[in-house]
PDB file of C-alpha atoms in Angstrom:
ATOM      1  CA  MET A  19      43.117 -65.808  19.660  1.00  0.00           C
ATOM      2  CA  GLU A  20      43.027 -62.388  19.370  1.00  0.00           C
ATOM      3  CA  ASN A  21      44.783 -62.840  16.108  1.00  0.00           C
ATOM      4  CA  GLN A  22      41.886 -65.341  14.801  1.00  0.00           C
ATOM      5  CA  TYR A  23      39.391 -62.465  15.954  1.00  0.00           C
ATOM      6  CA  GLN A  24      41.257 -59.938  13.952  1.00  0.00           C
ATOM      7  CA  ASN A  25      41.335 -62.035  10.602  1.00  0.00           C
ATOM      8  CA  GLN A  26      37.671 -62.827  10.807  1.00  0.00           C
ATOM      9  CA  GLN A  27      36.850 -58.691  11.367  1.00  0.00           C
ATOM     10  CA  PRO A  28      37.717 -57.842   7.756  1.00  0.00           C
ATOM     11  CA  LEU A  29      35.960 -61.325   6.342  1.00  0.00           C
ATOM     12  CA  GLN A  30      32.730 -60.270   7.915  1.00  0.00           C
ATOM     13  CA  ASP A  31      32.784 -56.816   6.465  1.00  0.00           C
ATOM     14  CA  GLU A  32      33.518 -58.285   3.293  1.00  0.00           C
ATOM     15  CA  ILE A  33      30.473 -60.869   3.622  1.00  0.00           C
ATOM     16  CA  LYS A  34      28.490 -57.653   4.494  1.00  0.00           C
ATOM     17  CA  LEU A  35      29.326 -55.637   1.570  1.00  0.00           C
ATOM     18  CA  SER A  36      28.894 -58.569  -0.897  1.00  0.00           C
ATOM     19  CA  ASP A  37      25.520 -58.857   0.594  1.00  0.00           C
ATOM     20  CA  TYR A  38      24.537 -55.296  -0.191  1.00  0.00           C
ATOM     21  CA  VAL A  39      25.778 -55.663  -3.689  1.00  0.00           C
ATOM     22  CA  ARG A  40      23.547 -59.084  -4.063  1.00  0.00           C
ATOM     23  CA  ILE A  41      20.632 -57.362  -2.664  1.00  0.00           C
ATOM     24  CA  VAL A  42      21.245 -54.324  -5.001  1.00  0.00           C
ATOM     25  CA  LEU A  43      21.585 -56.788  -8.208  1.00  0.00           C
ATOM     26  CA  GLN A  44      18.487 -58.823  -7.047  1.00  0.00           C
ATOM     27  CA  TYR A  45      16.282 -55.971  -7.176  1.00  0.00           C
ATOM     28  CA  ARG A  46      17.825 -53.858  -9.566  1.00  0.00           C
ATOM     29  CA  TYR A  47      14.764 -53.751 -11.896  1.00  0.00           C
ATOM     30  CA  LEU A  48      12.537 -52.614  -8.910  1.00  0.00           C
ATOM     31  CA  ILE A  49      15.082 -49.973  -7.898  1.00  0.00           C
ATOM     32  CA  VAL A  50      14.876 -48.711 -11.308  1.00  0.00           C
ATOM     33  CA  LEU A  51      11.352 -48.763 -11.840  1.00  0.00           C
ATOM     34  CA  VAL A  52      10.968 -46.723  -8.774  1.00  0.00           C
ATOM     35  CA  PHE A  53      13.714 -43.966  -9.714  1.00  0.00           C
ATOM     36  CA  ILE A  54      11.707 -43.729 -12.939  1.00  0.00           C
ATOM     37  CA  LEU A  55       8.621 -43.173 -11.175  1.00  0.00           C
ATOM     38  CA  VAL A  56       9.585 -40.686  -8.829  1.00  0.00           C
ATOM     39  CA  MET A  57      11.210 -39.009 -12.088  1.00  0.00           C
ATOM     40  CA  ALA A  58       8.122 -38.921 -14.124  1.00  0.00           C
ATOM     41  CA  ALA A  59       6.100 -37.942 -10.936  1.00  0.00           C
ATOM     42  CA  THR A  60       8.377 -34.990 -10.461  1.00  0.00           C
ATOM     43  CA  ILE A  61       8.186 -34.001 -14.530  1.00  0.00           C
ATOM     44  CA  ILE A  62       4.422 -34.081 -14.405  1.00  0.00           C
ATOM     45  CA  TYR A  63       4.168 -32.234 -11.133  1.00  0.00           C
ATOM     46  CA  THR A  64       6.484 -29.601 -12.433  1.00  0.00           C
ATOM     47  CA  ALA A  65       4.815 -29.127 -16.034  1.00  0.00           C
ATOM     48  CA  ARG A  66       1.351 -28.533 -14.253  1.00  0.00           C
ATOM     49  CA  GLN A  67       2.570 -25.892 -11.956  1.00  0.00           C
ATOM     50  CA  ASP A  68       1.802 -22.786 -13.399  1.00  0.00           C
ATOM     51  CA  LYS A  69       4.275 -20.317 -14.864  1.00  0.00           C
ATOM     52  CA  ILE A  70       5.399 -17.335 -12.775  1.00  0.00           C
ATOM     53  CA  TYR A  71       6.068 -14.017 -14.407  1.00  0.00           C
ATOM     54  CA  SER A  72       7.658 -10.675 -13.158  1.00  0.00           C
ATOM     55  CA  ALA A  73       7.431  -7.281 -14.072  1.00  0.00           C
ATOM     56  CA  SER A  74       8.857  -4.329 -12.666  1.00  0.00           C
ATOM     57  CA  SER A  75       9.347  -0.416 -12.995  1.00  0.00           C
ATOM     58  CA  ARG A  76      11.412   2.364 -11.700  1.00  0.00           C
ATOM     59  CA  ILE A  77      10.423   5.657 -10.257  1.00  0.00           C
ATOM     60  CA  MET A  78      12.457   8.702  -8.744  1.00  0.00           C
ATOM     61  CA  LEU A  79      11.146  10.079  -5.540  1.00  0.00           C
ATOM     62  CA  GLU A  80      10.397  13.442  -5.414  1.00  0.00           C
ATOM     63  CA  ASP A  81      11.229  15.947  -2.682  1.00  0.00           C
ATOM     64  CA  GLN A  82       8.189  16.715  -1.183  1.00  0.00           C
ATOM     65  CA  ASN A  83       9.442  18.719   1.781  1.00  0.00           C
ATOM     66  CA  GLN A  84      10.736  21.839  -0.081  1.00  0.00           C
ATOM     67  CA  GLY A  85       7.557  23.516   0.392  1.00  0.00           C
ATOM     68  CA  ALA A  86       7.311  22.549   4.112  1.00  0.00           C
ATOM     69  CA  GLU A  87      10.990  23.607   4.406  1.00  0.00           C
ATOM     70  CA  PHE A  88       9.980  26.980   3.049  1.00  0.00           C
ATOM     71  CA  LEU A  89       6.726  26.975   4.867  1.00  0.00           C
ATOM     72  CA  PHE A  90       8.540  26.534   8.452  1.00  0.00           C
ATOM     73  CA  MET A  91      11.732  28.647   7.529  1.00  0.00           C
ATOM     74  CA  GLY A  92      14.102  25.676   7.872  1.00  0.00           C
ATOM     75  CA  ALA A  93      12.894  24.215  11.350  1.00  0.00           C
ATOM     76  CA  PRO A  94      14.777  21.351  12.540  1.00  0.00           C
ATOM     77  CA  GLY A  95      12.934  17.867  11.764  1.00  0.00           C
ATOM     78  CA  MET A  96      11.714  19.049   8.603  1.00  0.00           C
ATOM     79  CA  GLY A  97      14.146  17.303   6.193  1.00  0.00           C
ATOM     80  CA  LYS A  98      13.685  14.595   3.467  1.00  0.00           C
ATOM     81  CA  ASN A  99      11.571  11.381   4.548  1.00  0.00           C
ATOM     82  CA  SER A 100      13.799   8.390   4.367  1.00  0.00           C
ATOM     83  CA  ILE A 101      13.671   5.748   1.783  1.00  0.00           C
ATOM     84  CA  ASN A 102      12.110   3.467   4.218  1.00  0.00           C
ATOM     85  CA  ASN A 103       9.195   5.512   4.793  1.00  0.00           C
ATOM     86  CA  GLN A 104       8.556   6.011   1.189  1.00  0.00           C
ATOM     87  CA  ILE A 105       8.802   2.376   0.700  1.00  0.00           C
ATOM     88  CA  GLU A 106       6.290   1.610   3.241  1.00  0.00           C
ATOM     89  CA  ILE A 107       3.983   4.239   1.830  1.00  0.00           C
ATOM     90  CA  ILE A 108       3.838   2.683  -1.659  1.00  0.00           C
ATOM     91  CA  LYS A 109       3.213  -0.762  -0.037  1.00  0.00           C
ATOM     92  CA  SER A 110       0.349   0.996   2.208  1.00  0.00           C
ATOM     93  CA  ARG A 111      -3.234   0.159   1.839  1.00  0.00           C
ATOM     94  CA  PRO A 112      -4.235   3.655   0.425  1.00  0.00           C
ATOM     95  CA  THR A 113      -1.799   3.675  -2.261  1.00  0.00           C
ATOM     96  CA  LEU A 114      -2.479  -0.418  -3.224  1.00  0.00           C
ATOM     97  CA  THR A 115      -6.212   0.229  -3.123  1.00  0.00           C
ATOM     98  CA  LEU A 116      -5.639   3.387  -5.504  1.00  0.00           C
ATOM     99  CA  ALA A 117      -3.392   1.027  -7.929  1.00  0.00           C
ATOM    100  CA  TRP A 118      -6.511  -1.657  -7.837  1.00  0.00           C
ATOM    101  CA  GLU A 119      -9.068   0.989  -8.966  1.00  0.00           C
ATOM    102  CA  ILE A 120      -6.889   2.020 -11.688  1.00  0.00           C
ATOM    103  CA  MET A 121      -5.920  -1.710 -12.832  1.00  0.00           C
ATOM    104  CA  LYS A 122      -9.885  -2.304 -13.211  1.00  0.00           C
ATOM    105  CA  LYS A 123      -9.899   0.153 -16.018  1.00  0.00           C
ATOM    106  CA  TYR A 124      -7.665  -2.114 -18.076  1.00  0.00           C
ATOM    107  CA  PRO A 125      -9.600  -4.055 -21.088  1.00  0.00           C
ATOM    108  CA  ASP A 126      -8.284  -6.952 -20.000  1.00  0.00           C
ATOM    109  CA  TRP A 127      -9.218  -6.967 -16.248  1.00  0.00           C
ATOM    110  CA  ASP A 128     -11.752  -9.423 -16.270  1.00  0.00           C
ATOM    111  CA  LEU A 129      -8.901 -11.914 -17.209  1.00  0.00           C
ATOM    112  CA  PHE A 130      -6.837 -10.979 -14.623  1.00  0.00           C
ATOM    113  CA  PRO A 131      -6.282 -13.841 -11.703  1.00  0.00           C
ATOM    114  CA  ILE A 132      -6.300 -10.884  -9.041  1.00  0.00           C
ATOM    115  CA  ALA A 133      -9.738  -9.845 -10.241  1.00  0.00           C
ATOM    116  CA  SER A 134     -11.432 -12.452  -8.254  1.00  0.00           C
ATOM    117  CA  HIS A 135      -9.806 -11.132  -5.015  1.00  0.00           C
ATOM    118  CA  GLU A 136     -11.925  -8.883  -2.974  1.00  0.00           C
ATOM    119  CA  ASN A 137      -8.924  -7.683  -0.709  1.00  0.00           C
ATOM    120  CA  PRO A 138      -7.129  -4.972  -2.767  1.00  0.00           C
ATOM    121  CA  ALA A 139      -4.099  -4.663  -0.308  1.00  0.00           C
ATOM    122  CA  GLY A 140      -4.018  -8.358  -0.015  1.00  0.00           C
ATOM    123  CA  ALA A 141      -4.099  -8.887  -3.755  1.00  0.00           C
ATOM    124  CA  LEU A 142      -1.352  -6.405  -4.444  1.00  0.00           C
ATOM    125  CA  GLY A 143       0.300  -6.715  -0.887  1.00  0.00           C
ATOM    126  CA  LYS A 144       2.979  -8.933  -2.569  1.00  0.00           C
ATOM    127  CA  VAL A 145       4.560  -6.312  -4.565  1.00  0.00           C
ATOM    128  CA  LYS A 146       8.499  -5.759  -3.956  1.00  0.00           C
ATOM    129  CA  VAL A 147       9.769  -2.226  -3.489  1.00  0.00           C
ATOM    130  CA  GLU A 148      13.700  -2.068  -3.646  1.00  0.00           C
ATOM    131  CA  SER A 149      15.842   0.923  -3.269  1.00  0.00           C
ATOM    132  CA  LYS A 150      18.871   1.453  -5.383  1.00  0.00           C
ATOM    133  CA  ARG A 151      22.221   2.656  -2.940  1.00  0.00           C
ATOM    134  CA  GLU A 152      22.798   6.153  -3.019  1.00  0.00           C
ATOM    135  CA  THR A 153      20.281   7.197  -5.307  1.00  0.00           C
ATOM    136  CA  ASP A 154      16.524   8.465  -5.265  1.00  0.00           C
ATOM    137  CA  LEU A 155      15.388   5.331  -7.471  1.00  0.00           C
ATOM    138  CA  LEU A 156      12.897   2.827  -6.422  1.00  0.00           C
ATOM    139  CA  THR A 157      12.359  -0.257  -8.325  1.00  0.00           C
ATOM    140  CA  ILE A 158       8.978  -1.744  -8.000  1.00  0.00           C
ATOM    141  CA  SER A 159       8.264  -5.199  -8.760  1.00  0.00           C
ATOM    142  CA  ILE A 160       5.579  -8.030  -8.855  1.00  0.00           C
ATOM    143  CA  GLU A 161       4.861 -11.647  -9.709  1.00  0.00           C
ATOM    144  CA  SER A 162       1.819 -13.499 -11.431  1.00  0.00           C
ATOM    145  CA  THR A 163       0.813 -16.218 -13.350  1.00  0.00           C
ATOM    146  CA  SER A 164      -0.156 -13.657 -16.043  1.00  0.00           C
ATOM    147  CA  PRO A 165       2.208 -11.665 -17.849  1.00  0.00           C
ATOM    148  CA  THR A 166      -0.061  -8.899 -18.447  1.00  0.00           C
ATOM    149  CA  GLU A 167      -1.505  -8.519 -15.031  1.00  0.00           C
ATOM    150  CA  ALA A 168       2.340  -8.551 -13.698  1.00  0.00           C
ATOM    151  CA  GLN A 169       2.931  -5.263 -15.804  1.00  0.00           C
ATOM    152  CA  ALA A 170      -0.547  -3.889 -15.286  1.00  0.00           C
ATOM    153  CA  ALA A 171       0.266  -4.337 -11.575  1.00  0.00           C
ATOM    154  CA  VAL A 172       3.335  -2.286 -11.564  1.00  0.00           C
ATOM    155  CA  ASN A 173       2.316   0.339 -13.911  1.00  0.00           C
ATOM    156  CA  ALA A 174      -0.712   0.853 -11.822  1.00  0.00           C
ATOM    157  CA  ILE A 175       0.943   1.200  -8.727  1.00  0.00           C
ATOM    158  CA  ALA A 176       3.758   3.961 -10.247  1.00  0.00           C
ATOM    159  CA  GLU A 177       0.620   5.950 -11.592  1.00  0.00           C
ATOM    160  CA  ALA A 178      -1.072   5.661  -8.204  1.00  0.00           C
ATOM    161  CA  ILE A 179       2.218   7.231  -6.747  1.00  0.00           C
ATOM    162  CA  GLN A 180       2.247   9.950  -9.316  1.00  0.00           C
ATOM    163  CA  GLN A 181      -1.287  10.749  -8.203  1.00  0.00           C
ATOM    164  CA  GLN A 182      -0.579  11.137  -4.837  1.00  0.00           C
ATOM    165  CA  ASN A 183       2.545  13.245  -5.389  1.00  0.00           C
ATOM    166  CA  THR A 184       0.414  15.492  -7.630  1.00  0.00           C
ATOM    167  CA  GLN A 185      -2.388  15.671  -4.897  1.00  0.00           C
ATOM    168  CA  PHE A 186       0.315  16.461  -2.214  1.00  0.00           C
ATOM    169  CA  ALA A 187       1.435  18.945  -4.436  1.00  0.00           C
ATOM    170  CA  ARG A 188      -1.484  20.704  -5.187  1.00  0.00           C
ATOM    171  CA  LEU A 189      -2.459  20.593  -1.395  1.00  0.00           C
ATOM    172  CA  GLU A 190       1.314  21.912  -0.619  1.00  0.00           C
ATOM    173  CA  TYR A 191       0.839  24.788  -3.237  1.00  0.00           C
ATOM    174  CA  THR A 192      -2.453  25.893  -1.618  1.00  0.00           C
ATOM    175  CA  THR A 193      -1.033  25.836   1.971  1.00  0.00           C
ATOM    176  CA  ILE A 194       2.250  28.059   0.786  1.00  0.00           C
ATOM    177  CA  ARG A 195      -0.298  30.513  -0.875  1.00  0.00           C
ATOM    178  CA  GLU A 196      -2.657  30.867   1.924  1.00  0.00           C
ATOM    179  CA  PHE A 197       0.436  31.347   4.395  1.00  0.00           C
ATOM    180  CA  LEU A 198       1.859  33.885   2.162  1.00  0.00           C
ATOM    181  CA  GLU A 199      -1.356  35.763   1.537  1.00  0.00           C
ATOM    182  CA  THR A 200      -1.960  35.910   5.582  1.00  0.00           C
ATOM    183  CA  GLN A 201       1.718  37.055   6.169  1.00  0.00           C
ATOM    184  CA  LEU A 202       1.307  39.741   3.122  1.00  0.00           C
ATOM    185  CA  ASP A 203      -1.782  41.203   4.824  1.00  0.00           C
ATOM    186  CA  ALA A 204      -0.482  40.906   8.420  1.00  0.00           C
ATOM    187  CA  ILE A 205       2.846  42.894   7.238  1.00  0.00           C
ATOM    188  CA  SER A 206       0.695  45.173   5.117  1.00  0.00           C
ATOM    189  CA  ARG A 207      -1.268  46.312   8.258  1.00  0.00           C
ATOM    190  CA  ARG A 208       1.926  46.754  10.074  1.00  0.00           C
ATOM    191  CA  LEU A 209       3.255  48.671   7.588  1.00  0.00           C
ATOM    192  CA  GLN A 210       0.561  50.703   7.226  1.00  0.00           C
ATOM    193  CA  ALA A 211       0.462  51.704  10.811  1.00  0.00           C
ATOM    194  CA  SER A 212       4.095  52.393  10.557  1.00  0.00           C
ATOM    195  CA  GLU A 213       3.337  54.745   7.709  1.00  0.00           C
ATOM    196  CA  ASN A 214       0.780  56.532   9.606  1.00  0.00           C
ATOM    197  CA  ASP A 215       2.992  56.839  12.881  1.00  0.00           C
ATOM    198  CA  LEU A 216       5.711  58.179  10.787  1.00  0.00           C
ATOM    199  CA  ARG A 217       3.678  60.579   8.923  1.00  0.00           C
ATOM    200  CA  GLU A 218       2.553  61.930  12.168  1.00  0.00           C
ATOM    201  CA  PHE A 219       6.164  61.700  13.564  1.00  0.00           C
ATOM    202  CA  LYS A 220       6.946  63.658  10.424  1.00  0.00           C
ATOM    203  CA  ASN A 221       4.149  66.191  10.976  1.00  0.00           C
ATOM    204  CA  LEU A 222       5.348  66.567  14.500  1.00  0.00           C
ATOM    205  CA  ASN A 223       8.814  67.130  14.131  1.00  0.00           C
ATOM    206  CA  ARG A 224       9.244  67.870  10.219  1.00  0.00           C
ATOM    207  CA  LEU A 225      11.920  65.020   9.453  1.00  0.00           C
ATOM    208  CA  THR A 226      11.587  63.192   6.098  1.00  0.00           C
ATOM    209  CA  GLU A 227      13.951  60.251   6.988  1.00  0.00           C
ATOM    210  CA  LEU A 228      12.609  56.823   7.247  1.00  0.00           C
ATOM    211  CA  THR A 229      13.315  54.582  10.442  1.00  0.00           C
ATOM    212  CA  ALA A 230      15.413  51.642  10.201  1.00  0.00           C
ATOM    213  CA  GLU A 231      12.225  49.631  11.265  1.00  0.00           C
ATOM    214  CA  THR A 232       9.802  51.008   8.454  1.00  0.00           C
ATOM    215  CA  THR A 233      12.356  50.422   5.985  1.00  0.00           C
ATOM    216  CA  LYS A 234      12.828  46.960   7.067  1.00  0.00           C
ATOM    217  CA  LEU A 235       9.075  46.320   7.255  1.00  0.00           C
ATOM    218  CA  ILE A 236       8.884  48.009   3.748  1.00  0.00           C
ATOM    219  CA  GLU A 237      11.278  45.621   2.038  1.00  0.00           C
ATOM    220  CA  GLN A 238       9.553  42.514   3.954  1.00  0.00           C
ATOM    221  CA  SER A 239       6.526  43.692   2.300  1.00  0.00           C
ATOM    222  CA  SER A 240       7.882  43.816  -1.358  1.00  0.00           C
ATOM    223  CA  GLU A 241       9.739  40.265  -0.938  1.00  0.00           C
ATOM    224  CA  LEU A 242       6.423  38.448   0.156  1.00  0.00           C
ATOM    225  CA  GLU A 243       4.611  40.192  -2.441  1.00  0.00           C
ATOM    226  CA  ALA A 244       7.042  39.131  -5.332  1.00  0.00           C
ATOM    227  CA  GLU A 245       6.917  35.465  -3.300  1.00  0.00           C
ATOM    228  CA  LEU A 246       3.246  35.530  -3.710  1.00  0.00           C
ATOM    229  CA  GLU A 247       3.231  36.469  -7.581  1.00  0.00           C
ATOM    230  CA  ALA A 248       5.684  33.923  -8.379  1.00  0.00           C
ATOM    231  CA  SER A 249       3.836  31.261  -6.514  1.00  0.00           C
ATOM    232  CA  LEU A 250       0.505  32.376  -8.475  1.00  0.00           C
TER     233      LEU A 250
END
């Protein structure tokens, strides 16, 4: 009995497989038609999609903390900003808003798809900023359905960064100059007081040799005057 059942099992499998083949052959035209319709729909959908263009630009980060390190005499915590901080600054609202205003000066601005947006940060927020390992180079890239817009966007962002760096450098220069002028004035007053004390001391004791403190003050005053002239 068991042998008879085992002999019938392969026969049933064979019958089922033959049924499948028969069904496929019976509806082969319908299957081919469905396949053609799906392929045609996919091709039409893909063809109607807007093409995506990408543009990129590279910038080199500037060391913006040299003046700060000089100003605070190498105080701890005043080292270089990390690359990640610079990336976040580039993607921040002030930078993207400035880039938006720069883009509006392009002759083809009205033709850019981005011109219809009211939120600059949202429109340019898709910008990608990547760093190259062991370098100060950043790659700015953006995608758009318009190749002209994509190139204009990365150029505008790069120009916005340059303007911000220039503004920061001017502010830094002004701060350092004011700091040097303040220090020079303070040391000049101390030097004048020391000279007066020295003159009085010399008159009382009839000495002509300068004290170590007075000599040091004179040297500091000369160094600050030289630095101030160099910064101007």
